[in-house]
Structure formats: C-alpha cells, structure tokens
Coordinates of C-alpha atoms in Angstrom, one line a residue:
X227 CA 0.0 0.0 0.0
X228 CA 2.8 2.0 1.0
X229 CA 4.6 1.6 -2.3
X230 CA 1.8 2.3 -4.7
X231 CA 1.0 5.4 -2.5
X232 CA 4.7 7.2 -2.8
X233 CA 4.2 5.9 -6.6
X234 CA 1.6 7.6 -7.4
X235 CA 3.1 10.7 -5.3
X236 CA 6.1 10.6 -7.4
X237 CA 4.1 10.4 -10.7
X238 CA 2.8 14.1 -9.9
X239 CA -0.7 13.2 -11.4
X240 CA -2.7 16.2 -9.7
X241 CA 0.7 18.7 -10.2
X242 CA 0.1 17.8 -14.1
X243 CA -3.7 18.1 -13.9
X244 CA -3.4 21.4 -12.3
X245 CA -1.2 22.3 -15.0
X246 CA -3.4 21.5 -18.0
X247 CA -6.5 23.2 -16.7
X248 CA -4.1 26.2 -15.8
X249 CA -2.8 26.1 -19.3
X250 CA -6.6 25.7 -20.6
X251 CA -7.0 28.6 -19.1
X252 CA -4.5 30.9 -20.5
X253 CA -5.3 29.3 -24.1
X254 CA -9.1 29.2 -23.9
X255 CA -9.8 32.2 -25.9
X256 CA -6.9 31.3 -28.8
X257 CA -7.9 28.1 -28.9
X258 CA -10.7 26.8 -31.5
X259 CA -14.0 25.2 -29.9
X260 CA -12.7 21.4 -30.9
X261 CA -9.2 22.0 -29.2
X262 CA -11.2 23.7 -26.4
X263 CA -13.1 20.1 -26.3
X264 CA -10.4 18.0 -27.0
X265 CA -8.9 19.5 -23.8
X266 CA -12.0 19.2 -21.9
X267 CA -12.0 15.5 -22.4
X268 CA -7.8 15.1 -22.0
X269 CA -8.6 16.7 -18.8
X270 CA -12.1 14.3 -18.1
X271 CA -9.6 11.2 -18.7
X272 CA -7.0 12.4 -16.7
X273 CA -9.2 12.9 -13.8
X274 CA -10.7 9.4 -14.6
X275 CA -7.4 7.5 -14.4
X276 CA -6.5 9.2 -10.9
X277 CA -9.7 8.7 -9.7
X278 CA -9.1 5.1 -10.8
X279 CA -5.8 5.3 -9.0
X280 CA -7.5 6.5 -6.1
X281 CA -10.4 3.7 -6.2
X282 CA -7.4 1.4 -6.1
X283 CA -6.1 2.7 -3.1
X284 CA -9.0 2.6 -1.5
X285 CA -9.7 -0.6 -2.5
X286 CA -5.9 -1.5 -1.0
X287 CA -6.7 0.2 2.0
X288 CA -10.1 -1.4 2.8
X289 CA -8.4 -5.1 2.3
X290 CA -6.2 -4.1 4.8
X291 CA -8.3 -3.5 7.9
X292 CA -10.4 -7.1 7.1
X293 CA -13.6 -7.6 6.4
X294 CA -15.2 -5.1 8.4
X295 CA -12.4 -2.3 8.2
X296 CA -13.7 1.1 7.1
X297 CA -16.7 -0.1 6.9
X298 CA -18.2 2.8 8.3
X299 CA -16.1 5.2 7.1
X300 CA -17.6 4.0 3.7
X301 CA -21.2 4.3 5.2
X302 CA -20.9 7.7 6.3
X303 CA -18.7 8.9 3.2
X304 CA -18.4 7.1 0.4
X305 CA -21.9 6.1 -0.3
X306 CA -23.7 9.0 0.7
X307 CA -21.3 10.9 -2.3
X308 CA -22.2 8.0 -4.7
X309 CA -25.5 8.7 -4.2
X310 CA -25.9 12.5 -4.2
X311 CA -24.2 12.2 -7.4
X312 CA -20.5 12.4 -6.1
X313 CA -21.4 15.6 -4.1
X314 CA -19.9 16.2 -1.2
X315 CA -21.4 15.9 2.2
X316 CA -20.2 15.0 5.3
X317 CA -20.6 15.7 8.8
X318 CA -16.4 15.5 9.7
X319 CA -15.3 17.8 6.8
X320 CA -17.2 20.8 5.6
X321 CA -17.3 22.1 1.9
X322 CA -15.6 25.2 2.9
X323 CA -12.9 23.0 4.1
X324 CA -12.3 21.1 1.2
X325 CA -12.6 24.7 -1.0
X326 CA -9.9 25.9 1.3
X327 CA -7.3 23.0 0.9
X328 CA -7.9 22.5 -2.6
X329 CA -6.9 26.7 -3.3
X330 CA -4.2 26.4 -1.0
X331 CA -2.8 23.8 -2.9
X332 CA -3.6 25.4 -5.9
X333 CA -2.1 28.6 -5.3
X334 CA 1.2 26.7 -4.4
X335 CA 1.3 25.5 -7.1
X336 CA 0.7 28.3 -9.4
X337 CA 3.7 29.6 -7.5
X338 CA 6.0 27.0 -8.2
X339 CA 4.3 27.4 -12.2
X340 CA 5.5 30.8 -11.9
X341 CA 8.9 30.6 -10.7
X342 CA 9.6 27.7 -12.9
X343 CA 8.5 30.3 -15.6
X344 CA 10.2 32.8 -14.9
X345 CA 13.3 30.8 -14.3
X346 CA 13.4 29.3 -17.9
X347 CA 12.4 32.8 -19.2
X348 CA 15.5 33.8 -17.0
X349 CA 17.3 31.1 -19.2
X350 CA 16.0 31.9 -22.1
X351 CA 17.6 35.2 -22.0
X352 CA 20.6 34.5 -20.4
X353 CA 20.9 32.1 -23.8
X354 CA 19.8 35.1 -25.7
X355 CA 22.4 37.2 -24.0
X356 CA 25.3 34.4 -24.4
X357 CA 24.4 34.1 -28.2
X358 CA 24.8 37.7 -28.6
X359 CA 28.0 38.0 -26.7
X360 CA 29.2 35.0 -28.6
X361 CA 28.0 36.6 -32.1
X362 CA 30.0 39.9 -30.3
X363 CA 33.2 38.0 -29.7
X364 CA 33.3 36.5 -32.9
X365 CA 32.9 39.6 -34.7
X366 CA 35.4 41.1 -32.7
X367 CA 37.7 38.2 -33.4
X368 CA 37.4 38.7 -37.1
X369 CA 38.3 42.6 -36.9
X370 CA 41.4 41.4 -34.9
X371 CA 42.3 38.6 -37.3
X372 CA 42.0 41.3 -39.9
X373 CA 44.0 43.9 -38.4
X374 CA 46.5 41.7 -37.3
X375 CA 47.0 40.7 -40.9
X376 CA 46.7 44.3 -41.4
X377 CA 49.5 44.9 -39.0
X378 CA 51.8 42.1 -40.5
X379 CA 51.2 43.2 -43.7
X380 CA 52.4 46.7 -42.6
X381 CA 55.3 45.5 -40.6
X382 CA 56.7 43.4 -43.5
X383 CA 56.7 46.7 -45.9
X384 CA 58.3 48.7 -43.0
X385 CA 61.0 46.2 -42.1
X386 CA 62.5 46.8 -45.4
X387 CA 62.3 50.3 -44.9
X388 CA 63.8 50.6 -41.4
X389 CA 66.2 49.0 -42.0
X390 CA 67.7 51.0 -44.9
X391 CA 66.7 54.0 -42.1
X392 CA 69.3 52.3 -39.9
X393 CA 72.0 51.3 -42.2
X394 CA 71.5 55.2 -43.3
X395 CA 71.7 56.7 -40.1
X396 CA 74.6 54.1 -39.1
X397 CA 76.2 55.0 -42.5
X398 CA 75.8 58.8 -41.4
X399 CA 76.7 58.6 -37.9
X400 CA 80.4 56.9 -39.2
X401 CA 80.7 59.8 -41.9
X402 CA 80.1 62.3 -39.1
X403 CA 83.0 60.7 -36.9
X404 CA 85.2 60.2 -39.0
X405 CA 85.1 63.6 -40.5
X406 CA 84.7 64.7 -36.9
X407 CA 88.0 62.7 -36.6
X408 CA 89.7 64.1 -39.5
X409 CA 88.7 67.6 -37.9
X410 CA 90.4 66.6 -34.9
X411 CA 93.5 65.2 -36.4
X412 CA 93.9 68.5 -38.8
X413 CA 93.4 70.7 -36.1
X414 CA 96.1 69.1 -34.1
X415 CA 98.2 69.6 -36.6
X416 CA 97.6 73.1 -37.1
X417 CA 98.0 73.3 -33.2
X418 CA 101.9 71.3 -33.2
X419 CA 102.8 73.3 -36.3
X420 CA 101.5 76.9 -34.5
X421 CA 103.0 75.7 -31.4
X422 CA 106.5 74.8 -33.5
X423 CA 106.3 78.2 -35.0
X424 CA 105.7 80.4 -32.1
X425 CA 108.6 78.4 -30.4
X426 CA 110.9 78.9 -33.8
X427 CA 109.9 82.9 -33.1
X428 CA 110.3 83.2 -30.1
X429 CA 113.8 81.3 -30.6
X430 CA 114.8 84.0 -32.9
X431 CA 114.0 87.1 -31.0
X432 CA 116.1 85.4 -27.9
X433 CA 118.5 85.3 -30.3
X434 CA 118.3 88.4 -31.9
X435 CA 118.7 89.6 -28.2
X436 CA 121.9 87.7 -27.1
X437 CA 123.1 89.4 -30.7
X438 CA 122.2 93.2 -29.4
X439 CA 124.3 92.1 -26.0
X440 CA 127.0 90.9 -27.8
X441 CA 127.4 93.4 -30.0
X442 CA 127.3 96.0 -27.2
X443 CA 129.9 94.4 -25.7
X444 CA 131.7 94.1 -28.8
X445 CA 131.4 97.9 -29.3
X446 CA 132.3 98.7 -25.5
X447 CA 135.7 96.8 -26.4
X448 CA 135.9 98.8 -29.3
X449 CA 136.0 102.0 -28.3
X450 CA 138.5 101.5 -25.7
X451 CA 141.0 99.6 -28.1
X452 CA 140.4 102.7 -29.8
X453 CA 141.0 105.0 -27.4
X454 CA 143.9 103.1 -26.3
X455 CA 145.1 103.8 -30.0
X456 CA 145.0 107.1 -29.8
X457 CA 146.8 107.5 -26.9
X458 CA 149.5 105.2 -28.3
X459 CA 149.4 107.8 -31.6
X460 CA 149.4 111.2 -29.6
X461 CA 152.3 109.9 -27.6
X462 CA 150.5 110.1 -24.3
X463 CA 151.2 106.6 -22.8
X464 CA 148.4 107.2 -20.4
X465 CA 147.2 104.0 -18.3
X466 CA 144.9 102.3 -19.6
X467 CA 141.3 102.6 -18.5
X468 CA 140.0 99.2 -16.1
X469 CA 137.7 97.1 -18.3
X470 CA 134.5 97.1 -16.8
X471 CA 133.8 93.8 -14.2
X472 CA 132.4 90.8 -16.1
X473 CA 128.6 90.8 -15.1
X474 CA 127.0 88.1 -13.3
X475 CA 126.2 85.5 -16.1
X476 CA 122.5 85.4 -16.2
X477 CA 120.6 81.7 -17.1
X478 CA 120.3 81.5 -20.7
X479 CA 117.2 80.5 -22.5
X480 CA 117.8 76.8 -22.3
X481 CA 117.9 76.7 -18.5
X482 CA 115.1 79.1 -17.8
X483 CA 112.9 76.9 -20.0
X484 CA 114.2 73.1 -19.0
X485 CA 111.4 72.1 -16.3
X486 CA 108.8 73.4 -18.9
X487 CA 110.2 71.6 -22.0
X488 CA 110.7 68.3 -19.5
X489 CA 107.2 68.3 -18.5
X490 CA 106.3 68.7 -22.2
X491 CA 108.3 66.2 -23.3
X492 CA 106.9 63.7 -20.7
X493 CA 103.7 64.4 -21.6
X494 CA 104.4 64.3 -25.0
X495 CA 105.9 61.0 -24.2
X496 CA 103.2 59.5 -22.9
X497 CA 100.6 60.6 -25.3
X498 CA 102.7 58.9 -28.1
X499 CA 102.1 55.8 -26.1
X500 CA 98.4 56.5 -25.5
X501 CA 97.3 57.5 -29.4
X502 CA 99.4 57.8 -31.8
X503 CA 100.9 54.5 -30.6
X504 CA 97.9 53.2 -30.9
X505 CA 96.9 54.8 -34.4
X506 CA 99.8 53.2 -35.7
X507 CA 98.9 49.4 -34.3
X508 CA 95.6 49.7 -36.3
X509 CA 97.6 50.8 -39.7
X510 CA 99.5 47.5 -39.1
X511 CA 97.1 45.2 -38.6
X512 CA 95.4 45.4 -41.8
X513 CA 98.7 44.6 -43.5
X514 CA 99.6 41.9 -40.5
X515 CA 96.7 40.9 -38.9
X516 CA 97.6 37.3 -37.7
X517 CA 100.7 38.0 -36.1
X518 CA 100.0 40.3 -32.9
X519 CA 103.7 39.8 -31.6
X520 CA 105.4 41.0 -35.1
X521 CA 103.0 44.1 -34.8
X522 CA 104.2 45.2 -31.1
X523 CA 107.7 44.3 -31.7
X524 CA 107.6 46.4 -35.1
X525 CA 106.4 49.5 -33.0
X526 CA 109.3 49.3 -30.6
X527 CA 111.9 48.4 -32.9
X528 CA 110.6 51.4 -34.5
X529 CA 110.6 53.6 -31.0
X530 CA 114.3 52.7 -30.6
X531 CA 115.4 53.6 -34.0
X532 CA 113.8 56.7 -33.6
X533 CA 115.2 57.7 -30.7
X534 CA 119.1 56.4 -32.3
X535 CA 118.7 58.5 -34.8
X536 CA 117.8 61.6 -33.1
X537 CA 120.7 61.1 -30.7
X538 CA 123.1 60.7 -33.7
X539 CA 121.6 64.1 -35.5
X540 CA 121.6 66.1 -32.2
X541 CA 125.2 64.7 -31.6
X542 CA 126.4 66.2 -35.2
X543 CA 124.5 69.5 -34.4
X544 CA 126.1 69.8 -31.2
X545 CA 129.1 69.2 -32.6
X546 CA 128.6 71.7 -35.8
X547 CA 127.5 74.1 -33.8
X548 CA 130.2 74.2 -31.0
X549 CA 133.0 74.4 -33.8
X550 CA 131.5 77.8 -35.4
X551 CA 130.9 79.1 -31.8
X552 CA 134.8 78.2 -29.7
X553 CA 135.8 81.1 -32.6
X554 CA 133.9 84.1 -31.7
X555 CA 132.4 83.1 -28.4
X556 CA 133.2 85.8 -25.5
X557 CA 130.2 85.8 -23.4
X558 CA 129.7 84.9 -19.4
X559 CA 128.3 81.5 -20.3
X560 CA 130.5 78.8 -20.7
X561 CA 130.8 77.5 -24.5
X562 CA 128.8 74.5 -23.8
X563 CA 126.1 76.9 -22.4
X564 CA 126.3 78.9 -25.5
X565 CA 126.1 75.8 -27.5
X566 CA 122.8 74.3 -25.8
X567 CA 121.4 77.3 -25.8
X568 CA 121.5 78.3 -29.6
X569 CA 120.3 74.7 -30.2
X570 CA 117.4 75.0 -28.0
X571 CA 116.8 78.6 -30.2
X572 CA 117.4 76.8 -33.3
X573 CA 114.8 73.8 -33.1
X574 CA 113.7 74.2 -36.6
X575 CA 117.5 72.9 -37.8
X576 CA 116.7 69.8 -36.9
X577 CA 116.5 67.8 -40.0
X578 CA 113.3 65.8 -39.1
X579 CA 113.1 64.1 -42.5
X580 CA 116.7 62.4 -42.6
X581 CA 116.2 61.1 -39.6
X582 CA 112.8 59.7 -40.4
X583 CA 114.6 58.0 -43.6
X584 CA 117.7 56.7 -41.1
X585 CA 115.0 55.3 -38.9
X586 CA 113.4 53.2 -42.1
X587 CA 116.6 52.0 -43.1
X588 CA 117.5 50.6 -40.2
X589 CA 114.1 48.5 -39.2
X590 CA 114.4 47.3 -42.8
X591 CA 117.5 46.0 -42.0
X592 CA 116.6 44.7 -38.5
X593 CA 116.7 40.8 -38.1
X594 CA 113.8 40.6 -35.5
X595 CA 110.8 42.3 -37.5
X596 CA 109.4 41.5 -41.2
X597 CA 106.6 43.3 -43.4
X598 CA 105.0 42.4 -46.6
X599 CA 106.9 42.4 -49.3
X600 CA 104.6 45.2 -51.2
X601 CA 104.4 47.2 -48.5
X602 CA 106.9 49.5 -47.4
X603 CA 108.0 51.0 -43.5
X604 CA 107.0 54.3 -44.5
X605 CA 103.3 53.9 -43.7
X606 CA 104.9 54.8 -40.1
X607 CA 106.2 58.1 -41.2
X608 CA 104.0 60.0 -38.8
X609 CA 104.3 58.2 -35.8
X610 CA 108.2 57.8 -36.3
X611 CA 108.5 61.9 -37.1
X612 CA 106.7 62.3 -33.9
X613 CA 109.2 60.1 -32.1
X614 CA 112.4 62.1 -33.5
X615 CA 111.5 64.8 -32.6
X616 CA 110.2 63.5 -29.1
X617 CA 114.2 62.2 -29.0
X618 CA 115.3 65.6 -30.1
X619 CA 113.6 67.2 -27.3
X620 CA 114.9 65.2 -24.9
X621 CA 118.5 64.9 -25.8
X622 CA 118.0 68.8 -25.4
X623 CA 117.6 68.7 -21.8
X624 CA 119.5 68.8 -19.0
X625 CA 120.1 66.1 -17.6
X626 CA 119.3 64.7 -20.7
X627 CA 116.2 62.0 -20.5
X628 CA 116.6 59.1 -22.6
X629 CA 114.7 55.2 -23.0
X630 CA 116.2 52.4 -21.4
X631 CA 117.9 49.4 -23.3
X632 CA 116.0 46.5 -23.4
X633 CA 116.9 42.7 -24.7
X634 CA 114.5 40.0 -25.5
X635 CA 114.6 37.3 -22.3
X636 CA 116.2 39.9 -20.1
X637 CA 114.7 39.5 -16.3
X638 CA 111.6 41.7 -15.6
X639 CA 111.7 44.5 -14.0
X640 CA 108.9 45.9 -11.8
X641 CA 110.7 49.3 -11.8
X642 CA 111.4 50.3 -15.1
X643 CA 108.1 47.6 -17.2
X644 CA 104.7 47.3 -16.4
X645 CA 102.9 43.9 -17.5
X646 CA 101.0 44.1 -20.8
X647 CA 97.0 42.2 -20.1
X648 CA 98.2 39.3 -22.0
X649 CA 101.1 38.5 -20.1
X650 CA 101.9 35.1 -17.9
X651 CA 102.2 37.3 -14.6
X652 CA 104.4 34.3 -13.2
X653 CA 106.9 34.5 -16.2
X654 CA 110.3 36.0 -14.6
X655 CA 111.0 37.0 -18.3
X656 CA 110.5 39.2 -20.8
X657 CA 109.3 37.9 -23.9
X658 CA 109.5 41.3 -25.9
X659 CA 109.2 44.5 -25.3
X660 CA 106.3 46.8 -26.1
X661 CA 107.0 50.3 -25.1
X662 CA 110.6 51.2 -24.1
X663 CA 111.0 53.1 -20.0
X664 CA 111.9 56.3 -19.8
X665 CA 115.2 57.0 -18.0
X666 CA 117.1 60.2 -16.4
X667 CA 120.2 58.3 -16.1
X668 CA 119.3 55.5 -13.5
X669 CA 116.0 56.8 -12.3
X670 CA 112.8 55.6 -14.0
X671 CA 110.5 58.6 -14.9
X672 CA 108.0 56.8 -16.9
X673 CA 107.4 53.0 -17.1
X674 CA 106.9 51.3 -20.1
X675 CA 105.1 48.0 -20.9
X676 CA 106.4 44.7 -21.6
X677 CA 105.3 40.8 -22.4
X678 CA 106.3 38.0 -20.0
X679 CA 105.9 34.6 -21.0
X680 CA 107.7 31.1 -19.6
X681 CA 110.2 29.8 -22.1
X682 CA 111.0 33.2 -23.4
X683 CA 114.2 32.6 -25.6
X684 CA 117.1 34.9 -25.7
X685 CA 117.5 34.7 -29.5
X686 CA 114.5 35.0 -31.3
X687 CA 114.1 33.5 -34.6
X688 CA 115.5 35.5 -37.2
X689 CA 112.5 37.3 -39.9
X690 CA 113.1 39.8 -42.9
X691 CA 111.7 40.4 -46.0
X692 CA 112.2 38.6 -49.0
X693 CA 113.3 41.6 -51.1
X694 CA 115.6 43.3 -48.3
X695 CA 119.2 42.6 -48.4
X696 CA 120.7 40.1 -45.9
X697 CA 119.9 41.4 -42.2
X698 CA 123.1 42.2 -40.0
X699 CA 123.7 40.3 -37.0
X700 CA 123.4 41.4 -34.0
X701 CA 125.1 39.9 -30.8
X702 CA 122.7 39.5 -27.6
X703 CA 125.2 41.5 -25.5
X704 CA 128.5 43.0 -25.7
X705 CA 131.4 41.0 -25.1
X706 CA 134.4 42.6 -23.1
X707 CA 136.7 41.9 -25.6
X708 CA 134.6 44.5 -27.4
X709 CA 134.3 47.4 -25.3
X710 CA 136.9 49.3 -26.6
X711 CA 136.2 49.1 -30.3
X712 CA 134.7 52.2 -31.5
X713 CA 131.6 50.1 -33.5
X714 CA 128.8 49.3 -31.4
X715 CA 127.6 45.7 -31.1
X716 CA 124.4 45.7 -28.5
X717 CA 121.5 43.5 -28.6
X718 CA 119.2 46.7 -29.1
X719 CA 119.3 50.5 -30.0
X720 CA 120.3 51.8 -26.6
X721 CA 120.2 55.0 -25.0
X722 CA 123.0 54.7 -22.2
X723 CA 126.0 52.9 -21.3
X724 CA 124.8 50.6 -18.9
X725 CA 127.8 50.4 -16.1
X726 CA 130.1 47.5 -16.6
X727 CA 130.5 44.6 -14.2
X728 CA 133.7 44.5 -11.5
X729 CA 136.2 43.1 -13.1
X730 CA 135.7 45.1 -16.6
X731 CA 137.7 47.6 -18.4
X732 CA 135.4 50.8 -17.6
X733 CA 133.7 51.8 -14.0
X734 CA 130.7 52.8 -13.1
X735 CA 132.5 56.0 -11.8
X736 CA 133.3 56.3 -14.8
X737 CA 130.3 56.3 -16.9
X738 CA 130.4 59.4 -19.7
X739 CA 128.8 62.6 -18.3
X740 CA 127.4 63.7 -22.0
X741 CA 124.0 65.6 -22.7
X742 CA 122.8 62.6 -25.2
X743 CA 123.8 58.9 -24.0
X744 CA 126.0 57.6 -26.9
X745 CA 125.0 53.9 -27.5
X746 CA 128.1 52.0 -26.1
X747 CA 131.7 53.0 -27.3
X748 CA 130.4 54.0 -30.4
X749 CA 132.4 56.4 -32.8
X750 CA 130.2 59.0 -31.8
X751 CA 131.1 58.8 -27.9
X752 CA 134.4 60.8 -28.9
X753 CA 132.1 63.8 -28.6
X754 CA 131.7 63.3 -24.7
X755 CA 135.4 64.9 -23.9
X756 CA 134.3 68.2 -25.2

C-alpha cells in the first residue's frame, strides 16, 4: 500500500492536472472550440485515471483493515457521495474545508508554475544574452584577425624600410665621426705646427737679443781699443782705462725653459704611447693581422730607432754648432752653455726628414721584425716623425732624459716595465718589449710595458723580408773583448751605457757625463770629452 501510495506521489498526477487546466485557461480564448473540447476530455480522462488510482487505493486500504475495516467510514462517506451524485457531504469535513485545501494547494502550485516560468524565461535570455555576446566575440575576433594581418602586412613593408633607415643613419653617424676625426687630427696639426712656429719665433727674438748684447759688448771693447790707439798715436802713454767687471752671467734660454720643456716632453711622451701608438697598431694590422707579436715588436723596434737616430743628429749639431761658436764666443756662459742654448733657439734645424729615412733604413735591415713584401716601413712616417722629434727634445735637456735598453729574455723588472693584459704574470722573463722606460740616467720617470711569457728565448728567430738585403747580426750583448772598439755591437738601440761589471775595463765612476747617451763606445762617444 505504501509503495503504490509514494508511486503515485512521485508520478505528480494532480501537479500535471493542475497544470493542464491552468494552461486551458491561459489558451481558452486562442484556442478553436474542438481544441477547447479536445482539452476538456484530456482533462475528463486524466481525472478518470486518478480517480481510478485513487479507487485502487481505496480498495488497498479497505483489504487491509479485514472484512469489516472502514466499513463505516464507507457508510458515512463514500456512499452518501455516490449517491448524491458524487457531491460532497459529510458531517467531519465541511465544503468550505475542502474549498480551502484545494486553493491552498492550488495557489502553491501556481507559485512553483510561476517561478519555474520565470526561471526558464531567465534562461531563455541568459541564452539570448550568451548568443549575442558570442555573435560579439566573434565579430570582434574577425576585426582582430583582420587587423593583425593588417599589422603584418604593414610591418613586412616597414621592415624593409627601417632597416635601410638604420644602415643610413649608421652610414651617417660613421661619416660624421670620421670627418669629426679628420677635424680633430687637422686641427692638431695646425695646433703642433703653430706651437712649433711660435717656439721657432720666439727662438729667434732670444736670439736676436743675445746678438744686441754681444754686439754692445763688442762695441764697448771697441771703443776702448780705440781709445787706447789714440793715446799710443798722440804719444801720451796714459794708463789704460779698467775694463769694466764681467757681469754676473745670467741663465740662458735653455735653462730658464728646462722644467717646462721636460714636463712637455713627458707628456708628449706618454701621449705617443696613449694615441698615436695606438693609431699606428691599427695601420698595421690590416697589412699583418695574424701575427699580434710581429705588430708590437715592429712598433718598438721602430721607437728605438727613432730615438738612435735623433741622438746621432743632435750629436752632429752639437758638434757643428760648437765648432763655429769656440771662434767668436766671448760671453759669461760657458761655451757649452752657449752651445745648448742656440740649439734649443734653433729647433727648426733639426733635419726631421733624414732622420725619419735613417729610422726606415734601419728597421728594414733589422733581423727581429718582417713586413709584406709590397708594402713598405713608410706607412709609419707620422708616428716615427713624432718620435724624433720626441728624442730631439729630450736629448735637449738637461740632464738629458733618454729610453732604457732593453733585450729579448732579459729578467723583468717591476721598476722600469709594467705587464701588458696578455702577459703570464708568473713569467720572470721578458718575452719582448712593447713600449721602451723612460730614464734620467738611472732613475725611472716613466714605465713602459712589456710581455712575460715562460720559455722566453734569448734569440728569437730571425725574420726579414724577401726583397731586403741580408739582415746584420746582432750579438745578444756586448762582449768585453769589445768594449773598446769604436763600433757598437748591443742587442738593441740603446740610450745609455749601462755600467760594466767588477772586473771590466770601464767603472761605473766612470760612466760618460754627455748631454745625449751615446750607444756603447760607439764612434760618436768621442764627442763626450768636449
């Protein structure tokens, strides 16, 4: 009984009844009269099967109380209702009551109709509203498909175009430093050769001075040889007047102007180093650019001939000039005043060019360094001028300054070399040289650079040039035996005598006390007795 009871719950048959005649309702004046009817009797059978249902129940219900169970129940309901022609009358439950239950139930569910409704109208829009945003995102999908092709399209014509933009702009930034370079570089020039100039002038007008002063004092001798003439003609031997007391000698040019042409020359020194060392490394290395070793060693071989040859052309100046001045020289200074002096005047005698051409024939003839045989050791003829007269300048001073000598596989030394960034900082020798040390005598003033490296030999393979003539030997050091002979025989072009062992012919004591540092016992050294 149970069962068939939450069966026919579950089945919902009054829910659905309710349903239809709400539905007939809300139709009833669309509808024709035979739908109208139709429903009328859908509704009449569907009121017959649950009542059927209910009969059944009954029926269910009855069996279970026995024979006699509810059998006055029936009495006082059922069969009164059959007969009155299923009205309802009862004593228990009022009409009223049954009304009231019935529109109860009714109105719940018309409430749960409505909600129902409005929550698949709620649905329905919320699809409505889903299709449209999905219609929405389509469309905007196809704009941005389209304007992304619109966008590659664009950025394919434009890449072309930007980047001839950059390679123009690159192209014109290069031409603008370059000139901007060459503006540099000419104006530099104009600079050295004003500054040359203005030093040549103001040579001369010292010059021209010491002139008026010793032709006063020519004059002032004059007149009293004169005088002393007259008296010997007039017969009057009258005592000679006193000739006037020497006057203090005064510093000449050359010593008033030493600490500033030093510092100069230092500077000058270093800058050579710093750039136009530099600018002549790249000019190298597009002629040798496998061989990084052959391009530094080129450069100092280069440094050192310089400087020889400047030495050597000061050394016959000096020598030039002191034989015209021992004739006429009278003044306070000493002659070897007078003859530093008119050379420090007198800059623009030095014959830059002929010692630039020395300097080439020398490294061509140097057994340590090659070049291409089509190319030719002039392409250095700036940085080597620059050099000679750097040499010049310092063989000019006082105490002269001059760079130190230097030997392949000679022991480092942390005094007078720095360590180039490719060196084996463990190596105690010196591979080659790259920038020579600038010396006053024994004192270091400026350092220069050198490569270490472990197995560094003492005689590096020999290298020339195929078209060259045979290169010269050179011993690795000088031999006593040799040390008297006037021709020099070093391992390198250097600037002093370095002081002999104990035991050897010449002293340190005594070491020659000349302006320029002759290489060793060369034929030029003669010039250190004057």
């Amino acid at each position: 009984m149970a069962e068939s009871l939450r069966r026919m719950v579950n089945n919902g048959n009054f829910t659905s009844l309710q349903d239809k005649l709400e539905k007939w309702l809300d139709d009833y004046h669309i509808n024709t009269n035979d739908q109208n009817v139709a429903r009328a009797c859908e509704l009449v059978e569907l009121n017959a099967r649950v009542q059927g249902q209910l009969f059944t129940l009954l029926n269910l219900v009855a069996s279970e109380g026995g024979l006699y169970g509810g059998v006055n129940t029936l009495k006082n309901r059922l069969l009164p209702w059959l007969s009155s022609g299923f009205a309802a009358s009862a004593a228990s439950v009022s009409a009223d009551t049954s009304l009231a239950v019935l529109a109860e139930a009714a109105d719940k569910d018309r409430q749960i109709t409505e909600i129902q409704s409005h929550y698949e109208q709620q649905l329905d829009n919320m699809e409505k509203d889903l299709n449209d945003t999905k219609e929405d995102a389509a469309a905007l999908k196809a704009e941005l498909d389209e304007t992304r092709d619109e966008l590659d399209d664009t950025r394919r014509k434009s890449t072309g175009t930007m980047m001839a933009t950059e390679d123009e702009i690159i192209r014109l930034k290069e031409d603008q430093v370059r000139s901007l370079e060459n503006r540099i570089r000419d104006r530099r020039r104009q600079l050295r050769l004003t500054r040359d100039e203005a030093s040549s002038l103001r040579t001369r007008v010292d010059l021209v001075g010491d002139y008026e002063r010793q032709v006063r004092v020519l004059r002032d001798e004059i007149a009293i040889l004169r005088g002393e003439r007259a008296a010997l003609e007039n017969g009057f031997p009258e005592p000679l007047p006193p000739l006037p007391p020497p006057r203090p000698g005064s510093p000449t040019h050359a010593k008033l102007t030493d600490s500033v042409r030093r510092s100069r020359l230092i500077g000058r020194y270093n800058d050579l180093f710093s750039i136009d060392r530099v600018e002549a490394l790249t000019t190298l290395r597009r002629y040798i650019p496998d061989d990084e070793e052959m391009v530094q060693r080129i450069i100092f071989v280069g440094v050192q001939e310089a400087f020889h040859a400047a030495k050597m052309a000061f050394r016959a100046m000096r020598l030039r000039v002191r034989k015209n001045l021992a004739i006429t020289h009278v003044g306070p200074e000493t002659l070897e005043e007078a003859v530093l002096d008119y050379i420090v005047r007198n800059t623009d005698l030095f014959d830059v060019n002929g010692a630039v051409q020395d300097t080439i024939r020398a490294m061509n003839v140097n057994p340590k360094i090659s070049f291409p045989a089509e190319i030719d050791f002039n392409l250095l003829h700036p940085f080597i001028r620059e050099v000679c007269r750097c040499g010049w300048g310092m063989c000019a001073l006082e105490p002269p300054l001059d760079i130190s000598p230097a030997t392949d596989a000679e022991l480092y030394n942390e005094l007078k070399y720095r360590r180039s960034y490719d060196s084996e900082f463990t190596a105690p020798l010196v591979a080659y040289h790259v920038w020579p040390a600038m010396m006053e005598y024994d004192r270091v003033v400026v350092k220069g650079e050198a490569v270490t490296k472990r197995g560094a030999s003492l005689f590096s393979p020999r290298r020339s040039r195929s078209r060259s003539p045979s290169p010269r030997l050179r011993s690795p050091s000088p031999s006593p035996r040799r040390a008297t002979s006037p021709r020099p025989m070093s391992p390198s072009r250097s600037r002093s005598p370095s002081p002999t062992r104990s035991g050897s012919a010449m002293s340190v004591s005594s070491r020659p006390s000349s302006r320029s540092s002759p290489r060793p016992y060369s034929a030029a050294s003669s010039y250190v007795s004057y």
